[in-house]
Coordinates of C-alpha atoms in Angstrom, one line a residue:
X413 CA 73.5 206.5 -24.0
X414 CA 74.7 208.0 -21.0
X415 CA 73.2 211.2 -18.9
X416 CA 76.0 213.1 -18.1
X417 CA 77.3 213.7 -14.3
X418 CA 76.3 217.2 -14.5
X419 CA 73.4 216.6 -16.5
X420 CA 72.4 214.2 -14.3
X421 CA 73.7 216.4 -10.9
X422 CA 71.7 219.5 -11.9
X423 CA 68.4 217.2 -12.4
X424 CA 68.7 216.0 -9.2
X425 CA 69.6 218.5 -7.4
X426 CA 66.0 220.7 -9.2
X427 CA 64.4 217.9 -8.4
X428 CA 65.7 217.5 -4.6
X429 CA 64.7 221.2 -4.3
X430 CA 61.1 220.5 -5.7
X431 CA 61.0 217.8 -2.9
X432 CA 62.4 219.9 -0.3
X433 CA 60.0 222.7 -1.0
X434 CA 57.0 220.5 -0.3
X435 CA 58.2 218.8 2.6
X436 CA 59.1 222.5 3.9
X437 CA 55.6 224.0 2.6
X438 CA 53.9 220.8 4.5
X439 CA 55.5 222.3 7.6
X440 CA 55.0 225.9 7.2
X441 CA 52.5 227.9 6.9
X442 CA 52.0 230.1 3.6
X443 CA 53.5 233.0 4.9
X444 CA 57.1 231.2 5.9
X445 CA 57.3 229.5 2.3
X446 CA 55.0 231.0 -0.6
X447 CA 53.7 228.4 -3.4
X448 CA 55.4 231.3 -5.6
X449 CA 58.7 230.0 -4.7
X450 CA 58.0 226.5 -5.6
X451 CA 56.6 227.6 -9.1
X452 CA 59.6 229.6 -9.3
X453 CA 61.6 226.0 -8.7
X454 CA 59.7 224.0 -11.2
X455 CA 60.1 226.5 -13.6
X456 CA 63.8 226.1 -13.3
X457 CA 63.8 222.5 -13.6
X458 CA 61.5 223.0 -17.0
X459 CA 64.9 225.1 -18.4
X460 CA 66.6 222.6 -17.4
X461 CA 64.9 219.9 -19.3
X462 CA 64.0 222.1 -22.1
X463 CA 68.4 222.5 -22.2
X464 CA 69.1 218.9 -21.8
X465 CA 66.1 218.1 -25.1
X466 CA 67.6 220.9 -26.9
X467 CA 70.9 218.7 -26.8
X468 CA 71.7 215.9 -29.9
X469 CA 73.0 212.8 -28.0
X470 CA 74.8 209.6 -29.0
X471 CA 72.3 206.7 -29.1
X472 CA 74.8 204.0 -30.0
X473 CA 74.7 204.2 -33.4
X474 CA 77.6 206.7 -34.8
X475 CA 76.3 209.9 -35.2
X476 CA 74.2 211.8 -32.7
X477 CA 70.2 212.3 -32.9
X478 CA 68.1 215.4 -31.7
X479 CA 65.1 215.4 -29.7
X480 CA 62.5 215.5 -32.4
X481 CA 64.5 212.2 -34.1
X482 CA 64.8 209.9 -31.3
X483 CA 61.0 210.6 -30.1
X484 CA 60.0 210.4 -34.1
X485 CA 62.1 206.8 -33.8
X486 CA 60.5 206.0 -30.8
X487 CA 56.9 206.7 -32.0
X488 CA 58.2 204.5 -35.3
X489 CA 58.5 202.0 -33.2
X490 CA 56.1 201.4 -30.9
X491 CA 54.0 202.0 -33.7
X492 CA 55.2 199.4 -36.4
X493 CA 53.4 199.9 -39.7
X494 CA 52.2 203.1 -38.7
X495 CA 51.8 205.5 -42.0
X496 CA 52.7 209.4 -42.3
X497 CA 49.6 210.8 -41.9
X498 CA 49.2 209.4 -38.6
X499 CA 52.4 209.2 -37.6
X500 CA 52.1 213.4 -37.8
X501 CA 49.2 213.5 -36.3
X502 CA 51.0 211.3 -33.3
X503 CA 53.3 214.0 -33.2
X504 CA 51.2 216.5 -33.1
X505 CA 52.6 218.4 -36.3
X506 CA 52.1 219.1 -39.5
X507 CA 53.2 216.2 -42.4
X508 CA 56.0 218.6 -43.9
X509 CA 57.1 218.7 -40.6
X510 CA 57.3 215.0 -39.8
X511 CA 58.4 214.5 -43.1
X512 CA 61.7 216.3 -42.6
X513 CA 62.8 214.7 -39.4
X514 CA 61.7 211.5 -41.4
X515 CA 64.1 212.1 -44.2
X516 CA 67.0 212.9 -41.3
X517 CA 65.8 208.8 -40.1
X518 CA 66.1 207.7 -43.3
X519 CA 69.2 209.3 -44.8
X520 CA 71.0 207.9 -41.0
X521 CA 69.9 204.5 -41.9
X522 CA 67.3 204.4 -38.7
X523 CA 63.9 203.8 -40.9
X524 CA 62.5 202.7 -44.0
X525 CA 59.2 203.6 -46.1
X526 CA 58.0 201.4 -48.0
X527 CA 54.2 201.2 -50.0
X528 CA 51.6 199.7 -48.0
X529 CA 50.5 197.1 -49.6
X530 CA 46.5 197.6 -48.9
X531 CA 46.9 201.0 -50.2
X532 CA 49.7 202.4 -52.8
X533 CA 49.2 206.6 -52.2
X534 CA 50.5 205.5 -48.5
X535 CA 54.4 204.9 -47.2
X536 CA 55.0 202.9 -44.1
X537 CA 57.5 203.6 -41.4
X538 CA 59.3 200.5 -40.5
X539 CA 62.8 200.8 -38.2
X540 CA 66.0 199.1 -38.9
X541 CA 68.2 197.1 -36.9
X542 CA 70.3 200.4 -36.5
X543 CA 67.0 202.6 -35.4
X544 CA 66.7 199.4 -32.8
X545 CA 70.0 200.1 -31.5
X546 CA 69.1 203.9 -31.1
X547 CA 65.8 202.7 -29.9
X548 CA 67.4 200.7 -27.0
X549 CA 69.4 203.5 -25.8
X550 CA 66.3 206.0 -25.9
X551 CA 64.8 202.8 -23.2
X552 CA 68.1 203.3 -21.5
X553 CA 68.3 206.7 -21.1
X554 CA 64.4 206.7 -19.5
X555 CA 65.6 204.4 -17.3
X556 CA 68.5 206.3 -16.1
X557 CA 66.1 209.4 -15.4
X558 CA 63.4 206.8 -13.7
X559 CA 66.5 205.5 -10.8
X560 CA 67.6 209.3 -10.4
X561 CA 63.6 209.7 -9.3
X562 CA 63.2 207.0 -7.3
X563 CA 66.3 208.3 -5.9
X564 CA 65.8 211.9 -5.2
X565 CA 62.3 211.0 -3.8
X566 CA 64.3 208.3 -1.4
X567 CA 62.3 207.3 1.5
X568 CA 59.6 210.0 1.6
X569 CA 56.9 208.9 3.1
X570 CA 54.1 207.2 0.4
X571 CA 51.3 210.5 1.1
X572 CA 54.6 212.6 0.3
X573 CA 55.0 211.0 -3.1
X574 CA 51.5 210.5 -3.6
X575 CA 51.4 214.2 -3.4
X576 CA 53.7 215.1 -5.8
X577 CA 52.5 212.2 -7.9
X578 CA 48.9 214.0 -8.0
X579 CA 50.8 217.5 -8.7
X580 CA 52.4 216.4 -11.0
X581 CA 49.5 214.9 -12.5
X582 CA 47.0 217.7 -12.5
X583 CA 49.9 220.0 -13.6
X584 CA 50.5 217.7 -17.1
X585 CA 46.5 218.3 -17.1
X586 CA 46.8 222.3 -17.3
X587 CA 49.4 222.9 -19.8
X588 CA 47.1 220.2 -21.6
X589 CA 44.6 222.3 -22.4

């Protein structure tokens, strides 16, 4: 699974600008550069990454997965055994939701539910050696977005990124609650 060259171009360059804006804003005062403009950046590269999940991709295994598959795989996964219920609560959604994304996994041949054992009313959510394959490219596809990162944020000085680290951080925090 591959990001795109303009995928992957317009990411960067978002991201660039983010970087750009605090190294300028560390220089200026608030009148030359207003924190208004740099919300008005980050809000652009939200759309952008609100396009790019909006997108189905090809994860390796013949037929392309959306968003809400590959991160229902991917919670699968990391989560072997793990039961409906939970798995939607996970997810954050309701089980009718998770239950038709889970019927997309199992009708592609990415996951099985089977009864647990321990208690029969529950189904557990195992992945196949194909959802393996789609899972590996998921962990391919992070790590593609981690380089272009590391890469955008160069050699900026350590406080720079700690900065934007600690943004970032209390940002994720807000739209939180």
């Amino acid at each position: 699974m591959q990001i795109t060259l303009l995928q992957s171009t317009r990411l960067k360059n978002h991201l660039t600008i983010v970087f750009r804006h605090y190294t300028l804003y560390s220089m200026m005062n608030n009148d030359e550069l207003s924190k208004e403009k740099i919300s008005n950046t980050l809000l652009d590269v939200f759309k952008t990454f609100a396009k790019l999940d909006r997108k189905n991709r090809d994860y390796g295994v013949g037929e392309p997965l959306f968003h809400s598959e590959i991160y229902t795989l991917n919670e699968i996964r990391e989560h072997s055994g793990i039961h409906i219920t939970a798995l939607a609560e996970r997810c954050g959604v309701t089980k009718g939701a998770i239950s038709q994304v889970l019927k997309k996994l199992e009708q592609k041949g990415l996951i099985t539910k089977e009864k647990d054992v321990r208690n029969q009313s529950r189904l557990i959510l195992q992945v196949t050696p194909k959802g393996e394959i789609a899972y590996g490219h998921h962990l391919d596809y992070q790590n593609q977005f981690k380089k272009m990162v590391v890469e955008v944020l160069g050699d900026a000085p350590v406080d720079k990124v700690q900065f934007i680290k600690d943004f970032l951080m209390k940002l994720e925090k807000q739209l939180g609650k």
